[in-house]
Coordinates of C-alpha atoms (C1' of nucleotides) in Angstrom, one line a residue:
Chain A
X323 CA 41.5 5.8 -8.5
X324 CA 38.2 6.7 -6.3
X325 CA 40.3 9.2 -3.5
X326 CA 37.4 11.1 -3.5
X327 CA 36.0 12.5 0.0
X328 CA 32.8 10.3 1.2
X329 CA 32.6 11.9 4.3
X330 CA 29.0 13.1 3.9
X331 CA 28.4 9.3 2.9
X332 CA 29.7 8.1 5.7
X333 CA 28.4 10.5 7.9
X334 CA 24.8 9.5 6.5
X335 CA 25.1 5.6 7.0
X336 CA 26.8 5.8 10.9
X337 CA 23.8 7.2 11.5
X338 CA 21.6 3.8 10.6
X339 CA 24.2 1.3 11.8
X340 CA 27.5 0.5 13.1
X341 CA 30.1 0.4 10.1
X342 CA 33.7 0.1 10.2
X343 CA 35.7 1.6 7.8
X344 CA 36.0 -1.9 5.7
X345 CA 32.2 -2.4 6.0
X346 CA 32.0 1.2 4.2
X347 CA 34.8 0.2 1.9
X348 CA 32.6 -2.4 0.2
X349 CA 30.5 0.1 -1.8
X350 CA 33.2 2.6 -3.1
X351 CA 34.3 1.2 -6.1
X352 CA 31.0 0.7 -7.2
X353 CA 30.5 4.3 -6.7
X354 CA 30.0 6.8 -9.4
X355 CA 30.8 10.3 -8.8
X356 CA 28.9 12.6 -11.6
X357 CA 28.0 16.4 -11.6
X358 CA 24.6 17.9 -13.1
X359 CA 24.4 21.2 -13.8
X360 CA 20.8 23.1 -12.5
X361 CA 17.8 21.9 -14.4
X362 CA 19.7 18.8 -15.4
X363 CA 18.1 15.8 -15.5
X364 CA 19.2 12.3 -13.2
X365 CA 16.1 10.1 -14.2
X366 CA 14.2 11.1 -17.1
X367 CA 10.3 10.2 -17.4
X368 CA 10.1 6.3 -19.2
X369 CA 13.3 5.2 -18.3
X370 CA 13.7 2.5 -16.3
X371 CA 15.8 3.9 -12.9
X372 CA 18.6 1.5 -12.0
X373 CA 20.7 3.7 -10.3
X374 CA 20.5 5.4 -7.0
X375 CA 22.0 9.1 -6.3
X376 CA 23.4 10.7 -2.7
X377 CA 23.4 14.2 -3.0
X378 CA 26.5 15.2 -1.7
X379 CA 26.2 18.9 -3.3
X380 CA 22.9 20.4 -4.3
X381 CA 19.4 19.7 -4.3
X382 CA 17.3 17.1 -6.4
X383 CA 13.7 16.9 -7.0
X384 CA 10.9 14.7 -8.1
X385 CA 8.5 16.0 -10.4
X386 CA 5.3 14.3 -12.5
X387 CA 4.0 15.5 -15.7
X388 CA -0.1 16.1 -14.6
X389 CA -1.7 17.6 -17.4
X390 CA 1.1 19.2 -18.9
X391 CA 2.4 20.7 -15.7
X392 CA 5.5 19.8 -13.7
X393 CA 4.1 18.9 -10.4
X394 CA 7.4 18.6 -7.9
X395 CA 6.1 16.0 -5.2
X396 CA 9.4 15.6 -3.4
X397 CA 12.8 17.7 -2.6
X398 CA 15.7 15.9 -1.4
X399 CA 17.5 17.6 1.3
X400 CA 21.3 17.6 0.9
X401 CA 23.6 14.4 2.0
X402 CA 20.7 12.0 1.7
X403 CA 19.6 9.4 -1.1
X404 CA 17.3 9.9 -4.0
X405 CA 15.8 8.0 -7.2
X406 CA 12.7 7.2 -9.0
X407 CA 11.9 4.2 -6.0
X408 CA 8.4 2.7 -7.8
X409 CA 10.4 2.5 -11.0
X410 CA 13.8 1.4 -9.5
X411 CA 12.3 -0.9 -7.2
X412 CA 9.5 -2.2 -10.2
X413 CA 12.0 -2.1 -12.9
X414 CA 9.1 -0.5 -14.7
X415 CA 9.5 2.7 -16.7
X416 CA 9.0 5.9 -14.2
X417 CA 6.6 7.9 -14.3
X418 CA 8.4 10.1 -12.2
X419 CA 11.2 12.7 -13.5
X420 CA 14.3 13.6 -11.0
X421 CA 16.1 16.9 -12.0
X422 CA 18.3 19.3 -10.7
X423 CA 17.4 22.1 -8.9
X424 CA 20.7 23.3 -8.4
X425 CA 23.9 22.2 -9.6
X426 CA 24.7 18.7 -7.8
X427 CA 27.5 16.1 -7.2
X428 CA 25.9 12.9 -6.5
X429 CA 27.5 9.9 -6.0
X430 CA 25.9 6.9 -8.2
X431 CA 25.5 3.6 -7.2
X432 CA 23.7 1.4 -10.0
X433 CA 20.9 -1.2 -8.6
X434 CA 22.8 -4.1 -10.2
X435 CA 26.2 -2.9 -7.8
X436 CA 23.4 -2.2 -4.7
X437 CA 22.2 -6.1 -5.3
X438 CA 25.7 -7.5 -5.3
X439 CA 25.9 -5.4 -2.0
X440 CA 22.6 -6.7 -0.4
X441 CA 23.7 -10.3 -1.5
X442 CA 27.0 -10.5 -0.4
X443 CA 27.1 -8.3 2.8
X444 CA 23.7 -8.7 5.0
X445 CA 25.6 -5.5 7.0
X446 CA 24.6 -3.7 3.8
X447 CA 21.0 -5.3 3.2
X448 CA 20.3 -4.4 6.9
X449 CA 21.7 -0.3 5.9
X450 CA 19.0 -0.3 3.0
X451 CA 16.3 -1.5 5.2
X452 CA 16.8 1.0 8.0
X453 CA 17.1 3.6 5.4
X454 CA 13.8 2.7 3.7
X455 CA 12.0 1.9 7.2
X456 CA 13.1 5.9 7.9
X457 CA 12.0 7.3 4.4
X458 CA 8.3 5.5 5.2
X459 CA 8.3 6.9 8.5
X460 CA 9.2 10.3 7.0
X461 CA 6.4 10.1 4.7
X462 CA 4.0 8.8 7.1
X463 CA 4.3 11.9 8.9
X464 CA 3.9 14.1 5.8
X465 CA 0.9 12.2 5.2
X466 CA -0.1 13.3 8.8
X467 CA 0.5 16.5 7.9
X468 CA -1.3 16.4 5.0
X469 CA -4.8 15.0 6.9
X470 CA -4.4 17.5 10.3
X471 CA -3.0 19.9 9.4
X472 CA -3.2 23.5 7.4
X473 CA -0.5 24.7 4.4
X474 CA 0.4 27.4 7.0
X475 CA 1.7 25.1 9.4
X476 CA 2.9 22.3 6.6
X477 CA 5.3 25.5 5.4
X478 CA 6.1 27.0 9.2
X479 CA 7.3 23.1 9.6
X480 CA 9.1 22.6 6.3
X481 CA 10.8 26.1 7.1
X482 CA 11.9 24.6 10.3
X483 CA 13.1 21.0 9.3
X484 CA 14.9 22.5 5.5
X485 CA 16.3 26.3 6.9
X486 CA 18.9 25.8 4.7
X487 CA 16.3 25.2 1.4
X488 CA 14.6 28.4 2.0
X489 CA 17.2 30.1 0.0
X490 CA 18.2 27.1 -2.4
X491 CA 14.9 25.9 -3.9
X492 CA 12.4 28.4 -5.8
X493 CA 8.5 28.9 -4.0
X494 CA 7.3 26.9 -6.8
X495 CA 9.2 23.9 -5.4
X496 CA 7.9 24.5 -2.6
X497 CA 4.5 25.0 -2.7
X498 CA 3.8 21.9 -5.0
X499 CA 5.7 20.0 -2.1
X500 CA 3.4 21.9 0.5
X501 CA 0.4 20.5 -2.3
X502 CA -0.8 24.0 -2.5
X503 CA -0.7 26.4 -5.9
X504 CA 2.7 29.2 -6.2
X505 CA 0.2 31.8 -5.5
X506 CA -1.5 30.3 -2.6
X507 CA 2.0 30.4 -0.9
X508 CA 2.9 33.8 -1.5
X509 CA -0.5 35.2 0.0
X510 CA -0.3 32.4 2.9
X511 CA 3.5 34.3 3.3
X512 CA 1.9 37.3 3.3
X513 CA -0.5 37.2 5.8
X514 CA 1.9 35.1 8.4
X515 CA 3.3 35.9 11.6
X516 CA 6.9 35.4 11.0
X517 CA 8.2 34.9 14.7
Chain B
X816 CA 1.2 -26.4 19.1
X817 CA 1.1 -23.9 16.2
X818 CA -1.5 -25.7 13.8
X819 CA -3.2 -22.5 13.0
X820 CA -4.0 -22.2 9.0
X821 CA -1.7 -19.5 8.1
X822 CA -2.4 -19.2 4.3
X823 CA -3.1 -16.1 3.7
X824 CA 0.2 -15.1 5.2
X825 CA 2.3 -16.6 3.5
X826 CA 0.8 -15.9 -0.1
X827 CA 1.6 -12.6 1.3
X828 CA 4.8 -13.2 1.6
X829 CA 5.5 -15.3 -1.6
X830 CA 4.2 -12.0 -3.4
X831 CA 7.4 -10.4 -2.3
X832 CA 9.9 -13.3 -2.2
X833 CA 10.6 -17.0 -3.1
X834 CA 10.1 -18.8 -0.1
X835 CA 10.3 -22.4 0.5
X836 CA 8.2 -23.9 3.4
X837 CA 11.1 -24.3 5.2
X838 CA 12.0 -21.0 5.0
X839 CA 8.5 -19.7 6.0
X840 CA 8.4 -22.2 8.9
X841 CA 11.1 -20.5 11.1
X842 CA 8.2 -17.7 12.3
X843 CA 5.9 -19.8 12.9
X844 CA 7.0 -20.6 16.8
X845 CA 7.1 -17.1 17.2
X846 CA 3.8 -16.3 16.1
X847 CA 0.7 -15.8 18.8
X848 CA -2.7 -15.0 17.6
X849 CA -4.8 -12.8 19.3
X850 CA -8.2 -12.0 18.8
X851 CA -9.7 -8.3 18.9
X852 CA -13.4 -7.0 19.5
X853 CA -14.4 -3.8 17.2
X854 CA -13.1 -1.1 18.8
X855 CA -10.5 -2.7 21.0
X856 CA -6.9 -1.3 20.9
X857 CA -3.9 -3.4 19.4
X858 CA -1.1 -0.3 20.2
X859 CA -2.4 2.4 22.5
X860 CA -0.8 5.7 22.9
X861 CA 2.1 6.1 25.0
X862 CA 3.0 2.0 24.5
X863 CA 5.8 1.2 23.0
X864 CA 5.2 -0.9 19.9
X865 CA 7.2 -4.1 20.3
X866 CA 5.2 -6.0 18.4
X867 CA 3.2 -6.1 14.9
X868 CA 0.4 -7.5 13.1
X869 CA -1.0 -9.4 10.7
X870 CA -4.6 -8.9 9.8
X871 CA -5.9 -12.6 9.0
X872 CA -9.4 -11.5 9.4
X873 CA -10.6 -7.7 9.9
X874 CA -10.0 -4.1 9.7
X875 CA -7.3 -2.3 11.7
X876 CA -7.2 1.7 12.0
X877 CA -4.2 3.9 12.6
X878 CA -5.3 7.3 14.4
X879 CA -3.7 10.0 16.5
X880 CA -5.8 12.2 19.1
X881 CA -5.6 16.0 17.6
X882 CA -7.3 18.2 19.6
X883 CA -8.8 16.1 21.1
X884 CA -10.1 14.1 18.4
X885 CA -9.3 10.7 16.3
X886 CA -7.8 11.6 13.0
X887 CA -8.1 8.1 11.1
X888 CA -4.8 8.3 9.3
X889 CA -4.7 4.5 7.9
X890 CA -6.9 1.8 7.2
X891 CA -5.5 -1.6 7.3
X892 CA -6.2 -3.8 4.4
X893 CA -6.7 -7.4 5.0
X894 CA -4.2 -9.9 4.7
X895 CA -1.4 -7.2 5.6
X896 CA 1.1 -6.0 8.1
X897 CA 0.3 -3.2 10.7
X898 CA 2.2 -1.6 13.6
X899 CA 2.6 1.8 14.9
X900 CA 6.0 2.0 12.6
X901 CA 7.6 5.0 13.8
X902 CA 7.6 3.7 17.4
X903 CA 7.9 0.3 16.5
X904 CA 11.6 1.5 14.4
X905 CA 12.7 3.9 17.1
X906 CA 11.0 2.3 20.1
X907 CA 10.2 5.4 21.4
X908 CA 6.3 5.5 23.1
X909 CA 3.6 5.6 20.3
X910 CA 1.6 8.7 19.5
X911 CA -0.2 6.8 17.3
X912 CA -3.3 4.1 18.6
X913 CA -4.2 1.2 16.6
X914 CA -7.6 -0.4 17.2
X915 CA -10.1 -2.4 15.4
X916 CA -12.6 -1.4 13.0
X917 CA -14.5 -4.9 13.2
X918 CA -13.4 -7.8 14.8
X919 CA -10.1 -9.6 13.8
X920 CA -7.7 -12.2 14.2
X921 CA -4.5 -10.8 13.9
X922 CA -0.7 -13.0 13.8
X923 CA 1.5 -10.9 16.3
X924 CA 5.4 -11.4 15.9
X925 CA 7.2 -9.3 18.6
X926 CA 10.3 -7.2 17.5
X927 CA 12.5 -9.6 19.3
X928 CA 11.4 -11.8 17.6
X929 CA 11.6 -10.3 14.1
X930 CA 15.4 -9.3 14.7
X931 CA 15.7 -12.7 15.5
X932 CA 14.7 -13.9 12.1
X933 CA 16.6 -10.6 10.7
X934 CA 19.6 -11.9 12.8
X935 CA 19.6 -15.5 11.8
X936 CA 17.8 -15.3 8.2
X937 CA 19.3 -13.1 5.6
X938 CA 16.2 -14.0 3.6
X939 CA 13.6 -12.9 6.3
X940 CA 16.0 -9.3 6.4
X941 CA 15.4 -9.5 2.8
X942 CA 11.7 -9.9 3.0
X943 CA 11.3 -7.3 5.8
X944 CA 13.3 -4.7 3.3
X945 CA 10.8 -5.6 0.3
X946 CA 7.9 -5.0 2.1
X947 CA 8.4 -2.0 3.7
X948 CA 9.8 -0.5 0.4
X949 CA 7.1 -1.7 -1.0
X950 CA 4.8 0.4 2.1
X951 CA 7.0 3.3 1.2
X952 CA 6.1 2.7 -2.7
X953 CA 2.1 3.6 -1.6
X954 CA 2.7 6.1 0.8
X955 CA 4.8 7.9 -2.3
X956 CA 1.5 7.2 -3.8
X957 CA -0.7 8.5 -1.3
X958 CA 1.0 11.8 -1.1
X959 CA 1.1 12.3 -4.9
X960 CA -2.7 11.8 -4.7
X961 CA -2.9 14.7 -2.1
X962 CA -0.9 17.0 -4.0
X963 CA -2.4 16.3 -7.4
X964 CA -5.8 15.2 -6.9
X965 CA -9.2 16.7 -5.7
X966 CA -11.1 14.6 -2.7
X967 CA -13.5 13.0 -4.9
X968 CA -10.5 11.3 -7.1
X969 CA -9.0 10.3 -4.2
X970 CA -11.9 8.7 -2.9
X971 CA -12.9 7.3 -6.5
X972 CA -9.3 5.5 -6.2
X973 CA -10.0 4.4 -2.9
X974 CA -13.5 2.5 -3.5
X975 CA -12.0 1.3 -6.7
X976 CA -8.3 -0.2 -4.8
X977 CA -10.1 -1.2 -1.7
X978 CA -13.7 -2.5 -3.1
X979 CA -14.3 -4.7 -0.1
X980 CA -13.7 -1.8 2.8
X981 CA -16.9 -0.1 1.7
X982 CA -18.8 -1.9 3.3
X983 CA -17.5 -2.7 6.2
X984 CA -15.3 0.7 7.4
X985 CA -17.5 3.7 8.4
X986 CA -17.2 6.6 6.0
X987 CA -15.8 8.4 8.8
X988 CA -12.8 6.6 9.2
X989 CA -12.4 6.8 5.5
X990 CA -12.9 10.6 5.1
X991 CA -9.8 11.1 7.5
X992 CA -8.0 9.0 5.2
X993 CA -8.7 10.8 2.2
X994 CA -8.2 14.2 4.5
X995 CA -11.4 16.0 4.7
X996 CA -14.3 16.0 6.6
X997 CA -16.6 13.4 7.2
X998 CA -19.8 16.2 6.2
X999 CA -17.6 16.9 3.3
X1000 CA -17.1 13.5 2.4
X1001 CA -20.9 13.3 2.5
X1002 CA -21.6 16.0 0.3
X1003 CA -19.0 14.6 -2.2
X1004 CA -20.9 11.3 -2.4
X1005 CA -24.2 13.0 -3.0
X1006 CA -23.3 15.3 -6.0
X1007 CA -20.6 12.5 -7.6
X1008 CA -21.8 10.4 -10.7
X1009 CA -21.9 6.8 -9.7
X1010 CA -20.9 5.4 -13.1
Chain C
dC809 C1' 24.7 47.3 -18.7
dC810 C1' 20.5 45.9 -21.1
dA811 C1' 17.2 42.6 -22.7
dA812 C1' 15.2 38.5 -21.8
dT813 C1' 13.9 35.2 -18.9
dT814 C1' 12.5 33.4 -14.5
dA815 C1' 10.6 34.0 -9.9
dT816 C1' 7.4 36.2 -7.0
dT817 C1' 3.5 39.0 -5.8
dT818 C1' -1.0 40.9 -6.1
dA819 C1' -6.0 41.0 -6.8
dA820 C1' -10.7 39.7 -8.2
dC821 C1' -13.5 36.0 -8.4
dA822 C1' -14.6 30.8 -8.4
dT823 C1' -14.5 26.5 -6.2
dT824 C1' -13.6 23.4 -2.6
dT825 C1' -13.6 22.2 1.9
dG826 C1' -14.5 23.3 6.9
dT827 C1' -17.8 24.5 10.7
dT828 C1' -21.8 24.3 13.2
dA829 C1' -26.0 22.6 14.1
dA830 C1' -29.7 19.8 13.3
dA831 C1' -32.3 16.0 11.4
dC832 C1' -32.7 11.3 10.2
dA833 C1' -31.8 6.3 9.9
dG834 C1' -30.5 2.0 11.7
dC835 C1' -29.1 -0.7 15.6
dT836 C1' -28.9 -2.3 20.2
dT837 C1' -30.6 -3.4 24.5
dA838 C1' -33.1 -2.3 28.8
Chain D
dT199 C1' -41.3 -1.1 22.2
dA200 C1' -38.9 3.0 23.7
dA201 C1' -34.6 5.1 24.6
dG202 C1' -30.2 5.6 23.5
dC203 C1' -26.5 4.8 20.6
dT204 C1' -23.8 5.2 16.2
dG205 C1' -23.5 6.4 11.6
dT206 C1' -24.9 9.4 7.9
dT207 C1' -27.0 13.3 5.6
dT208 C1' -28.4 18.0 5.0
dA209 C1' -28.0 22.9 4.9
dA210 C1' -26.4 27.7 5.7
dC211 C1' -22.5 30.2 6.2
dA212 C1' -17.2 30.7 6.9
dA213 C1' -12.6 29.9 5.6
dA214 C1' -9.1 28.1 2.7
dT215 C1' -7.3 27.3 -1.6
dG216 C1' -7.7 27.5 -6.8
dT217 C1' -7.9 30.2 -11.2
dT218 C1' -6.9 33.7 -14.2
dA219 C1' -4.5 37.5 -15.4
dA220 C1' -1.5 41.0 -14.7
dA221 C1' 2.3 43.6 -12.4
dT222 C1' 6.6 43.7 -10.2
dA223 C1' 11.2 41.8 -8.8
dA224 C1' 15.2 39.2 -9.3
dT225 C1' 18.5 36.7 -12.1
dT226 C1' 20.9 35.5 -16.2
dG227 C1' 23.1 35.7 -20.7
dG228 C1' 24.9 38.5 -24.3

DNA sequence: CCAATTATTTAACATTTGTTAAACAGCTTA
DNA sequence: TAAGCTGTTTAACAAATGTTAAATAATTGG
């Protein structure tokens, strides 16, 4: 039934931890396989997110509603996981939206099927933490980024970690992920040295 | 041996997790307490972080020297966990330095030690999981306050979340955290209502 | 292919924050 | 108490980013 091709999947989770191919077996039949077409939405703003995506086509993003305006506060790179974390971790409604920013093949796994995981298989509860402890330290360093340093060299990194975004993901994306206004970004591009 | 009052730790902990007594006492052999002078260093730079802390009494800081200068980039809260994460998860030397901003007591659990308890209780894997998601949850939090708020709401939600670090943090430790300058931080303060 | 939409750029001006330098205030300790 | 710290404030000017509005470019759907 589920012959798909995980091999980005798998890809992702050798690099945490040692898995055979049983351990890895475990999660596939719990695993979802659904297509969004660009602008799509994955987790809309007041649900409650109980299901977590891979990206194994396409690019997601996270968004907030502040005054009115869609504020995109995260881009997830391709192969790599995504959801509404406060809300899927809280069970509370999100305040966050997730939406397609291209058109995407994600492979679902609901939080109910990720529990059973993390309570029958401590292989698997040891993957999620080693993911998570990476995502923090990701984010810890964007915070960094964010304190020391200017949007030139926030964008002259992102550039350099995402080359393959650059042509994917529109400015505005990019700028509200940089924390600094479309127009902001195009005169900051402007006025760069691009070495 | 070990008859050290460790409360506050494990109402930490029971905010994450059921825990019987039983299950909480398999860290306490492991855990040494060590007692820090303001200013003294818990991690310094180039040390790898085997080990993390605690704050039973106190204030720790998280900087890094950029050029040539001590960018604050978190404040420890009381009664909460602090290492220097990045080098703690790859155990690569720490750019980071942690030191004290007032005197502390501080519970130290090596890393051997924690994979220890990861190793031999699923439910101390479990716990480790929750809280750094829960880290990961703020940080999220933290960065959508620096791309969607001015200083003087991010400081506003500071003084409000952290009441009790007004008065004993120096507000230059806490205008690096909020990323901006301690003169600007200044400034801010003058010309804000204080309703 | 055209019209409509979406994405990006530009520019003038406003606001926020940074920079530099100095003053001031409160402690500590010789 | 005086001298030297550390922490905080102030002010003038500079630089970065925001705001508003419009023009231009690229993409999409009929």
């Amino acid at each position: 039934m589920n012959s798909h091709n995980f091999t980005n999947l798998q890809e992702f989770i050798v690099r945490y931890i040692e898995f055979s191919e049983t351990d890895f077996r475990a999660v596939i039949p719990y695993l979802q396989i659904i297509r969004l077409k660009k602008g799509e939405v994955f987790i809309a703003e007041g649900e409650v997110a109980n299901r977590i995506a891979f990206t194994n086509k396409g690019y997601l993003r996270v968004f907030i509603n502040h005054d009115g305006e869609e504020i995109t506060r995260d881009i997830t790179p391709l192969h790599s996981f995504a959801t509404a974390l406060p809300s899927f971790i809280t069970q509370e409604p999100s305040c966050e939206v997730i939406s397609a920013i291209t058109d995407c093949e994600l492979f679902i796994l609901s939080k109910q099927h990720l529990e059973l995981l993390y309570d029958n298989y401590p292989k698997w509860e040891r993957l999620g933490r080693r993911i998570i402890e990476d995502m923090f330290v990701d984010a810890q360093l964007r915070l960094n980024q964010f304190i020391t340093q200017t949007a030139e060299v926030r964008y002259r990194y992102f550039l350099k970690r995402y080359p393959d975004m650059m042509h994917e993901v529109p400015l505005k994306y990019i700028a509200d992920y940089l924390g600094i206004k479309l127009q902001s970004l195009s005169r900051l591009r402007k006025n760069m040295e691009w070495y």
